[in-house]
Short mmCIF file of C-alpha atoms in Angstrom, two decimals:
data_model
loop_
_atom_site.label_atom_id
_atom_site.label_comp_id
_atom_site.label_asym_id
_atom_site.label_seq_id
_atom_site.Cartn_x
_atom_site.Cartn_y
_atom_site.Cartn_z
CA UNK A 837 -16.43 19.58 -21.63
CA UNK A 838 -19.69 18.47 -19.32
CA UNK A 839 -18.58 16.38 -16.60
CA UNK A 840 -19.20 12.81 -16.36
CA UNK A 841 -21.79 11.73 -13.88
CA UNK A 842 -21.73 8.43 -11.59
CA UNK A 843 -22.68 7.36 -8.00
CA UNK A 844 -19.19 6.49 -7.07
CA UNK A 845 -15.83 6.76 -7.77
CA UNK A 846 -12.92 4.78 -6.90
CA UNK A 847 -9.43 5.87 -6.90
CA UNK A 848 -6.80 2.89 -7.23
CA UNK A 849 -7.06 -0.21 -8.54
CA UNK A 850 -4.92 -2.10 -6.03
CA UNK A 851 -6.33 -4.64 -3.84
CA UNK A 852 -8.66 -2.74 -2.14
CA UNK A 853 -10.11 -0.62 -5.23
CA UNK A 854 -10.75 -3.78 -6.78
CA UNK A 855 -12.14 -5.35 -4.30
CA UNK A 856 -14.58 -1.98 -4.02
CA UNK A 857 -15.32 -2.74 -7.13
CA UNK A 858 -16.24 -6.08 -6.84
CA UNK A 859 -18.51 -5.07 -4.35
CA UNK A 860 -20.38 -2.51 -5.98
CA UNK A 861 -21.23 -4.36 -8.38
CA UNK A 862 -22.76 -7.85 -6.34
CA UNK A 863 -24.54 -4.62 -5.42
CA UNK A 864 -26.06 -3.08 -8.25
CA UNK A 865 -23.66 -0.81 -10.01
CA UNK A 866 -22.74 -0.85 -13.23
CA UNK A 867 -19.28 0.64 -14.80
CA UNK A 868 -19.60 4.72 -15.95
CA UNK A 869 -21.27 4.03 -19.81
CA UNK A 870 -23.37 1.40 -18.92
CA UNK A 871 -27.40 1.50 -18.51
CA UNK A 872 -28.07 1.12 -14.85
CA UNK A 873 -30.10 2.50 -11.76
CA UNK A 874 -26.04 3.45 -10.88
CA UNK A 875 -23.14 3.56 -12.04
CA UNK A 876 -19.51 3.55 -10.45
CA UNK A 877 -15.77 4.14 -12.28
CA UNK A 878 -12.11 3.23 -11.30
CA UNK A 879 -9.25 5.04 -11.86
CA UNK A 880 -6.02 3.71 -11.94
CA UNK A 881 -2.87 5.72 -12.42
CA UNK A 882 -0.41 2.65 -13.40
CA UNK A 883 -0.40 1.90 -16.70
CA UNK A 884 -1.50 -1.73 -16.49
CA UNK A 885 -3.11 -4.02 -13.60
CA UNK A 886 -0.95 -5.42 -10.28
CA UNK A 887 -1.58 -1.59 -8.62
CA UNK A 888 2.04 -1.62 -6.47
CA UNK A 889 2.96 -5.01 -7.04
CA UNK A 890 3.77 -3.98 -10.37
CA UNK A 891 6.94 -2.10 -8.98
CA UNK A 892 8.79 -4.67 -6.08
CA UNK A 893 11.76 -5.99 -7.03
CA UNK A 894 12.17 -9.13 -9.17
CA UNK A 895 13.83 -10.73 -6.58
CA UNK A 896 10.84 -10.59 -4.24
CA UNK A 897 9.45 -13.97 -4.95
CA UNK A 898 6.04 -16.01 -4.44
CA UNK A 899 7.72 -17.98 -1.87
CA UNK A 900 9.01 -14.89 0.20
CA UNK A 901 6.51 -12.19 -0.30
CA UNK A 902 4.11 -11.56 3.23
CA UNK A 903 0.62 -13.47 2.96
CA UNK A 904 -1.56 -12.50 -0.30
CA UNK A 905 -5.00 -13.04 0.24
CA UNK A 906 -7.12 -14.17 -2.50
CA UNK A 907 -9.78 -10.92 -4.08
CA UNK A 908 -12.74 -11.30 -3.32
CA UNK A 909 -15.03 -13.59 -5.30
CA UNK A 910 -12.55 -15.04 -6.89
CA UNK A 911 -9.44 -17.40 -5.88
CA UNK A 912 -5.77 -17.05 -6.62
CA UNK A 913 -4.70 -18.81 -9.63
CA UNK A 914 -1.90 -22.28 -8.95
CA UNK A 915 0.81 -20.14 -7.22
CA UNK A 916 4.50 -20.99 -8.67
CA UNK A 917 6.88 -20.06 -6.18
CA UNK A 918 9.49 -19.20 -7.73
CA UNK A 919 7.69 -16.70 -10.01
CA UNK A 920 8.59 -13.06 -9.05
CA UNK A 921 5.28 -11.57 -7.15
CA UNK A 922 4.70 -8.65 -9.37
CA UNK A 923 4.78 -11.05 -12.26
CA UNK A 924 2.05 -13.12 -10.51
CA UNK A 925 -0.03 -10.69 -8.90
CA UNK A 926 -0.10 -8.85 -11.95
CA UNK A 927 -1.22 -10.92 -13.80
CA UNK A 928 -4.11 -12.16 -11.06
CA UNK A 929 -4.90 -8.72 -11.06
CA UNK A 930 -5.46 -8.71 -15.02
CA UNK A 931 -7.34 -11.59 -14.83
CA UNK A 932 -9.72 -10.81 -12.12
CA UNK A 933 -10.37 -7.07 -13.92
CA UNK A 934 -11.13 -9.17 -17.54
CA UNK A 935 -13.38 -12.12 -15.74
CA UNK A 936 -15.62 -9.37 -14.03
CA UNK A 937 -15.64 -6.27 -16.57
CA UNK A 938 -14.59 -3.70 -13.64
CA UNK A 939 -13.75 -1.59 -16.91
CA UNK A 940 -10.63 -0.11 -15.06
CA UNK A 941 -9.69 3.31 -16.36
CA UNK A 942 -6.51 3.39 -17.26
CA UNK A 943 -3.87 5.49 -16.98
CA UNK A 944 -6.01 8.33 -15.12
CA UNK A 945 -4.35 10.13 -12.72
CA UNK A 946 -6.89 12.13 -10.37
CA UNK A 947 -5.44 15.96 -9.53
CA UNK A 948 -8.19 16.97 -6.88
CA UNK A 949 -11.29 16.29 -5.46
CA UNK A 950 -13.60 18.85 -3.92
CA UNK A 951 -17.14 19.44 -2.82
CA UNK A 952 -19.01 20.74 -5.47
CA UNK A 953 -21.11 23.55 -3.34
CA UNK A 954 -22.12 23.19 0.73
CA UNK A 955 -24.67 20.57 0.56
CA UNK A 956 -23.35 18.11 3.15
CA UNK A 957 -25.44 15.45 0.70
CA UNK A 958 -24.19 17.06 -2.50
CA UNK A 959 -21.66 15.73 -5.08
CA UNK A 960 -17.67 15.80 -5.14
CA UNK A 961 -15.89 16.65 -7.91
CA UNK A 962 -12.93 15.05 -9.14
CA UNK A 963 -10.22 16.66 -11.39
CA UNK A 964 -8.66 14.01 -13.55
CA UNK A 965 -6.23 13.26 -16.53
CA UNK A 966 -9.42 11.93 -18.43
CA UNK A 967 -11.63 14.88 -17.74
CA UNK A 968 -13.78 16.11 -15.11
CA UNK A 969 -16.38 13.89 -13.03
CA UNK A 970 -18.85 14.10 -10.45
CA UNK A 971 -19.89 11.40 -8.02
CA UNK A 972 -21.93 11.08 -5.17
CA UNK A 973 -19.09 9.27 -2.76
CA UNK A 974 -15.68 8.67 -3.75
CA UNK A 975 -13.69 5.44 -2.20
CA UNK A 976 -9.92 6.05 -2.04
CA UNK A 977 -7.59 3.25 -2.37
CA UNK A 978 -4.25 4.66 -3.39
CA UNK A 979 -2.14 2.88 -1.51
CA UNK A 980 1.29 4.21 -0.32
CA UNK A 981 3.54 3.27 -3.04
CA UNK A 982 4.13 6.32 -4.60
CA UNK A 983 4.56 8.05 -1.40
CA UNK A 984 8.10 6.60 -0.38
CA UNK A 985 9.52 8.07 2.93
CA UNK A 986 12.80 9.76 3.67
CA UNK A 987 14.06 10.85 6.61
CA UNK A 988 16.00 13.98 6.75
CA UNK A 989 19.67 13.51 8.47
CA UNK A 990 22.67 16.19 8.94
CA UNK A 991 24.86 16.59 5.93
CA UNK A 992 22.70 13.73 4.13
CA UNK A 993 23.21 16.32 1.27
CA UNK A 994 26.93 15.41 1.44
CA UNK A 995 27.25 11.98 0.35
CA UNK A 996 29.55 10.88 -2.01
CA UNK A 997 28.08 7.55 -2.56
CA UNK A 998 24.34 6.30 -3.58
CA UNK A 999 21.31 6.86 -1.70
CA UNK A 1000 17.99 5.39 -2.92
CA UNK A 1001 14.90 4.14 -1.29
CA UNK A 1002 13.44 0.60 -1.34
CA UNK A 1003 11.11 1.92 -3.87
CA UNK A 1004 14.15 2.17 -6.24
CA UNK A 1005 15.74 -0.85 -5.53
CA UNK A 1006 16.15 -3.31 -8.17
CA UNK A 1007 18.93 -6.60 -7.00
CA UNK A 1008 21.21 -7.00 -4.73
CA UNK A 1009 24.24 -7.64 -7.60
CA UNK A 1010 24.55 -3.67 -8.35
CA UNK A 1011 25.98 -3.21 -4.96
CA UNK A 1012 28.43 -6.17 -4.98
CA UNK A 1013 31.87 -5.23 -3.58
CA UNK A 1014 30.18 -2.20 -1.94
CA UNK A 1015 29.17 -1.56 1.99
CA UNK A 1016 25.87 -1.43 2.09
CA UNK A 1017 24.20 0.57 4.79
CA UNK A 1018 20.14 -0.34 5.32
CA UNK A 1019 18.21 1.61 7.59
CA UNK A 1020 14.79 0.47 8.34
CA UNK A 1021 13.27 -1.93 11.06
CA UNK A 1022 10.38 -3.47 9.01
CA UNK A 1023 9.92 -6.18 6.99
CA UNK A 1024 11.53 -5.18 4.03
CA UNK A 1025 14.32 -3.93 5.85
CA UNK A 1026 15.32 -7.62 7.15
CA UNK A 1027 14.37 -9.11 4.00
CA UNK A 1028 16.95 -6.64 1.61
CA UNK A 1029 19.45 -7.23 4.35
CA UNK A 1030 19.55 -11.23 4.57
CA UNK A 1031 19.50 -10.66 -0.13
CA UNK A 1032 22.34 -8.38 -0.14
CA UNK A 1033 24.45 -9.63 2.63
CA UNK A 1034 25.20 -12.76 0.30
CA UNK A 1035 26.65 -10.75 -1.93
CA UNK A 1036 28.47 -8.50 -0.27
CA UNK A 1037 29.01 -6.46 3.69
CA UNK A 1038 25.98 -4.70 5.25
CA UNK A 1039 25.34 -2.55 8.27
CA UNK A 1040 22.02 -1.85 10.01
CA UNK A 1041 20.25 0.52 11.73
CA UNK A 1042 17.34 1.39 13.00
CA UNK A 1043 15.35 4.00 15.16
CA UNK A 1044 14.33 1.44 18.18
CA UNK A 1045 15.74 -1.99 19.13
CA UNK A 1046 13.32 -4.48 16.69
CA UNK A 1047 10.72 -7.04 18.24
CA UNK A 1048 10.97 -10.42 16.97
CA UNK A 1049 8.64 -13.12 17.09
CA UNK A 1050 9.42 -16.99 16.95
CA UNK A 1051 6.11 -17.80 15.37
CA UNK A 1052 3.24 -16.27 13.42
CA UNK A 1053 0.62 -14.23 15.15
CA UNK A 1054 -2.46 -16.48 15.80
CA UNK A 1055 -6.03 -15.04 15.23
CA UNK A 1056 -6.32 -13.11 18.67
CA UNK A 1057 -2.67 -11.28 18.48
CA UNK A 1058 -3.38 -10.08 14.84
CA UNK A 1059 -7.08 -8.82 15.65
CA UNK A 1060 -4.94 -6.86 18.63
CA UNK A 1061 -3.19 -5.12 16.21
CA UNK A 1062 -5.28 -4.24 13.85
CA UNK A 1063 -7.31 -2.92 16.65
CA UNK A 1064 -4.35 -0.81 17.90
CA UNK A 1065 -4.20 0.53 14.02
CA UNK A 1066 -8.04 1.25 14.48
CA UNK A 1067 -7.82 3.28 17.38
CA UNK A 1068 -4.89 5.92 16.54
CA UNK A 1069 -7.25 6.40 13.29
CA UNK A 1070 -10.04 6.96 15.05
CA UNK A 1071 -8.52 9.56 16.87
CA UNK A 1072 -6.92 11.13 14.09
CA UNK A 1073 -3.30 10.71 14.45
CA UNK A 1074 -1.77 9.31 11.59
CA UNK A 1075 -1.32 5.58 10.76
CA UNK A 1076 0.93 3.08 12.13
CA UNK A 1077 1.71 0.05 9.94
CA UNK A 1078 0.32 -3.30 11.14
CA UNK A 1079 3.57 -4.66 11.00
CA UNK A 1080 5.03 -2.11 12.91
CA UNK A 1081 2.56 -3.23 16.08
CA UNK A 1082 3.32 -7.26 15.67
CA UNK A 1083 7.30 -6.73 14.87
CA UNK A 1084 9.04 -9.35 12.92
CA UNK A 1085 8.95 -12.81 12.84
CA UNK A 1086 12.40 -15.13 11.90
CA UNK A 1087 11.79 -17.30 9.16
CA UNK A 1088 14.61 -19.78 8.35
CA UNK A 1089 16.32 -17.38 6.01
CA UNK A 1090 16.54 -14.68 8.64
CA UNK A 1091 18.34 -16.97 10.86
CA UNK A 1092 20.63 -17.43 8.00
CA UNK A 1093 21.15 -13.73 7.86
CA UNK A 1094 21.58 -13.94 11.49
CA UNK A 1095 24.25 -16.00 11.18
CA UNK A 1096 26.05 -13.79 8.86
CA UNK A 1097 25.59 -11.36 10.87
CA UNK A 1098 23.59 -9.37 8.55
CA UNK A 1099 21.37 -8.90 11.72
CA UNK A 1100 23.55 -7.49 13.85
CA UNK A 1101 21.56 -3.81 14.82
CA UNK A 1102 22.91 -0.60 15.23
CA UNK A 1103 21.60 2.52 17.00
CA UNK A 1104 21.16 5.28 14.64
CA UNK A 1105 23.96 7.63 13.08
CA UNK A 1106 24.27 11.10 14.23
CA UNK A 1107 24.61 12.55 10.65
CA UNK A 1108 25.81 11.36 7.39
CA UNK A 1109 29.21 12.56 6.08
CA UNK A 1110 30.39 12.53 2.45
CA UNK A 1111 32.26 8.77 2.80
CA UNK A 1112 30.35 7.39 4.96
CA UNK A 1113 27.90 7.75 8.77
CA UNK A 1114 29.11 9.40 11.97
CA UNK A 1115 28.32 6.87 14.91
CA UNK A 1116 27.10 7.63 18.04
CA UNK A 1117 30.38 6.93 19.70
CA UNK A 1118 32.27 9.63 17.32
CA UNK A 1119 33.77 6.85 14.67
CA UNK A 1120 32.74 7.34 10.85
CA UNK A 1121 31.64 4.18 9.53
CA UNK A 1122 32.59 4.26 5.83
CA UNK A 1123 30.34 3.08 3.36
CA UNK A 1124 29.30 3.17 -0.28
CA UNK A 1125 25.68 3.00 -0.05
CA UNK A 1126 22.71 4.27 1.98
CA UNK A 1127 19.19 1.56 1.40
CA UNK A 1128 16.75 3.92 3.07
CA UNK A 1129 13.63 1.42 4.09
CA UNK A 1130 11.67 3.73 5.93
CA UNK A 1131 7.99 2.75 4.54
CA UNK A 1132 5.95 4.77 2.93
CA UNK A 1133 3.18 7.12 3.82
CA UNK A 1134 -0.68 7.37 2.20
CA UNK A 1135 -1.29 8.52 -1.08
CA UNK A 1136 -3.73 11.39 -0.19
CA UNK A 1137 -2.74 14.48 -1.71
CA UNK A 1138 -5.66 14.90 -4.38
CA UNK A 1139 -7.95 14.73 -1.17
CA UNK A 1140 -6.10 18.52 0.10
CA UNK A 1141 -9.07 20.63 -1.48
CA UNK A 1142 -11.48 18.74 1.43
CA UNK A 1143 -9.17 19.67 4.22
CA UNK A 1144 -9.32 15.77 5.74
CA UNK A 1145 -6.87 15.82 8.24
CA UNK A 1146 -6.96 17.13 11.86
CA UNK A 1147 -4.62 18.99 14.55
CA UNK A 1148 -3.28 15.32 15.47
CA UNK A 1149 -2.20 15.53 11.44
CA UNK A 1150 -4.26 12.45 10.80
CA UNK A 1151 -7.41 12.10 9.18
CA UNK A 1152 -10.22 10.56 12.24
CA UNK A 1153 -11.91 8.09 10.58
CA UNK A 1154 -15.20 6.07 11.56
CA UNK A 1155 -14.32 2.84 10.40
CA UNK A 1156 -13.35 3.07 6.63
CA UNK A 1157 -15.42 6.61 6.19
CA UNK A 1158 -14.13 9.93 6.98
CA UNK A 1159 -15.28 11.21 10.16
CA UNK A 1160 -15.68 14.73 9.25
CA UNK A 1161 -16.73 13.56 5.34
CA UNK A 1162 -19.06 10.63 4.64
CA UNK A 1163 -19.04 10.32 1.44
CA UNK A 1164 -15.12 9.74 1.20
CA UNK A 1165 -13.85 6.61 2.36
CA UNK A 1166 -10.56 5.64 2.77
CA UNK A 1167 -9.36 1.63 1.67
CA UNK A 1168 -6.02 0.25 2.05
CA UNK A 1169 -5.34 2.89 4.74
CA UNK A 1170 -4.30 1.78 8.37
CA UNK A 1171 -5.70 -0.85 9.71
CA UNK A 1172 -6.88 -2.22 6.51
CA UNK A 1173 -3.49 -1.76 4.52
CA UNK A 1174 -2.75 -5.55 4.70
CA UNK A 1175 -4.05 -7.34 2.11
CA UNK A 1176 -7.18 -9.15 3.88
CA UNK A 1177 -7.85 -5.88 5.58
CA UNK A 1178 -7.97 -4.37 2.04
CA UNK A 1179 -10.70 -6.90 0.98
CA UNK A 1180 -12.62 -6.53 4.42
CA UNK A 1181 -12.45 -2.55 3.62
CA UNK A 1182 -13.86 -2.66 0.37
CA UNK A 1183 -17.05 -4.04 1.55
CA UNK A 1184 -17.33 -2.26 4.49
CA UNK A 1185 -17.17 1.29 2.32
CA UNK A 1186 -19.61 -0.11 -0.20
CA UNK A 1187 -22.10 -1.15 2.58
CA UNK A 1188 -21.69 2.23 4.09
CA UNK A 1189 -22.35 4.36 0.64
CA UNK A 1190 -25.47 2.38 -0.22
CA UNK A 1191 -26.77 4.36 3.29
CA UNK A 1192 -25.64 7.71 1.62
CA UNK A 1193 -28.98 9.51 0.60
CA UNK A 1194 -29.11 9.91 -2.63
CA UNK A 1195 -27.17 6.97 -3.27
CA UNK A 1196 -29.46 4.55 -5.00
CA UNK A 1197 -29.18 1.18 -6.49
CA UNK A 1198 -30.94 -2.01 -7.33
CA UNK A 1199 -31.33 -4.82 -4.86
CA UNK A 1200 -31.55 -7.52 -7.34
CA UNK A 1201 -27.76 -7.32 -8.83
CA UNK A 1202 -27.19 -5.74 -12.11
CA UNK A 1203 -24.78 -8.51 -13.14
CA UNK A 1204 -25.74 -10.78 -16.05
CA UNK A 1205 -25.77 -14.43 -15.11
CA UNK A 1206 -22.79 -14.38 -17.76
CA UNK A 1207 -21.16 -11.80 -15.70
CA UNK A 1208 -22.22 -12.96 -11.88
CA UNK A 1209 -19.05 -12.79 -10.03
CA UNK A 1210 -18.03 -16.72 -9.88
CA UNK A 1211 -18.22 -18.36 -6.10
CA UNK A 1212 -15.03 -18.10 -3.62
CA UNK A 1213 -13.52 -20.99 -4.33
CA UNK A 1214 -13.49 -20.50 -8.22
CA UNK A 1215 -9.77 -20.58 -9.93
CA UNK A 1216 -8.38 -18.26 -13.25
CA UNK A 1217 -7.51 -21.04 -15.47
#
């Protein structure tokens, strides 16, 4: 079978593929099929729109979740909040896809990608579940979802009780009448500890003593952090969540958990012991479950065959490009793994590519007036 030709390919269709998307296409690309001076294609691994979303836990709710930004192009619908977010966002996500014909390819995983011979200019070739293709650049936005991180611990092998990572978690009434231990420092962390400590006891711990914040970051601290993000990239050393530079910030509920003392923070075990944690102080803290929220980490296996990443075991990075491979460019990885940095990403990698040589487009958009993205401010009805 011949592979498929296109300009670009994007991996992901989370916030920041689509928002690639959108933005090859106010510049001139057309979906893989379609008659055009170039063409791009999406592939998306899940087996329906919402990218990650589509997997956090009903109980993570509109009102609750961290700040959504809109997609670019094209505003969030009337936001219930009460409505789980992968419910909503999934359905945002659906919409947005149908109301611009992004054409998402779905479910495709990709396998590998890899340069097609030594021209520096040359095309990449990408190893997928629907065939072979070719493209001139290739935007990655695969998120961290699927990537869920576990620390290894002494004798963690030995436990007699449940261990399962955030990315498994489903509601806090499975572990009523259990001790619950949570170890994580970041946002999700606090936020599964103030849910489950209504329903039954928790302990916590985590690596370092947490920041917390009394209000939200204005402008100036969050560009700080990003910038923070930007530099350990650029340098090669692998990624530090935004969060993890502006700490945590109480919210009324987290008081409340406070005040349980759901918040009360514990230096990390020694080593984990079939019923239960050894303390630093020699006691064994019994307990029935082990909540490992301990993030995530990038997505970037299929990118191996290019040999990205550096001594520092980071990938350097020029912005959103590779530094050592211009024609891949990594979205939703970061700095721009928040969900405004996502959007801000997606345009920057399209603006880049269209200075690729060989990369060529037309400057008057390919878009139908019927299709024309519809202004910022626009609503899904």
């Amino acid at each position: 079978m011949e592979k498929q030709l296109v300009d670009v390919a994007v991996i992901g269709a989370g916030q920041a593929g689509l928002s690639a998307a959108y933005h090859l296409q106010r510049r001139g690309f057309s979906p893989a099929g379609a008659l055009g001076a170039a063409t791009y294609a999406v592939f998306d691994a899940e087996e329906g729109p919402g990218g990650a979303w589509r997997h956090r836990w009903k109980s993570l709710r509109m009102a609750t979740v961290n700040g959504i930004s809109d997609l670019p192009g094209i505003a969030k619908p009337v936001v219930d909040p009460a409505e789980p977010s992968s419910e909503f966002l999934a359905r945002y996500f659906a919409g947005y896809e149908q109301d611009l014909g992004l054409a998402i390819r779905r479910p495709v995983k990709v396998t590998g990608v890899t340069r097609e011979d030594a021209d520096p200019h040359g095309r990449l070739g990408i190893t997928t579940s629907d065939g072979d293709w070719s493209a001139k650049a290739v935007i990655n936005a695969t998120g961290t979802w699927t990537r869920p991180f576990w620390p290894i611990y002494p004798g963690q092998f030995t436990f007699r009780g449940r261990q399962l990572h955030v990315a498994d978690y489903v509601a806090a009434e499975e572990f009523r009448g259990l001790h619950v231990i949570v170890v994580g420092g970041g946002i999700s962390a606090v936020g599964l500890l103030d849910e489950i400590s209504q329903v039954t006891t928790t302990s916590w711990f985590t690596r370092r003593e947490p920041e917390w914040r009394d209000a939200e970051f204005d402008a100036q601290a969050g560009h700080n952090a990003v910038a923070l993000v930007e530099e350990r990239v650029r340098q090669g050393l692998p990624p530090q969540s935004v969060v993890a530079v502006t700490g945590l910030i109480w919210t009324p509920a987290l008081r409340a958990a406070a005040r349980r003392g759901a918040l009360d923070r514990r230096p990390m075990f020694t080593s984990i012991e079939p019923d239960g944690v050894r303390l630093p102080n020699g006691e064994l803290l019994v307990a029935d479950v082990i909540l490992w929220a301990t993030g995530f980490r990038a997505e970037l296996e299929h990118l191996a065959p290019l040999h990205l990443r550096g001594p520092g075991g980071g990938i350097a990075m020029d912005g959103t490009q590779v530094a050592a491979e211009p024609r891949v460019h990594l979205v939703g990885y970061g700095p721009s793994s928040s969900t405004i940095g996502a959007n801000r990403a997606g345009r920057a990698a399209v603006a880049a590519i269209l200075k690729l040589p060989g990369v060529h487009y037309e400057t008057s958009t390919a878009l139908s007036s019927e299709k024309a993205a519809p202004a910022s401010g626009t609503k899904h009805s």
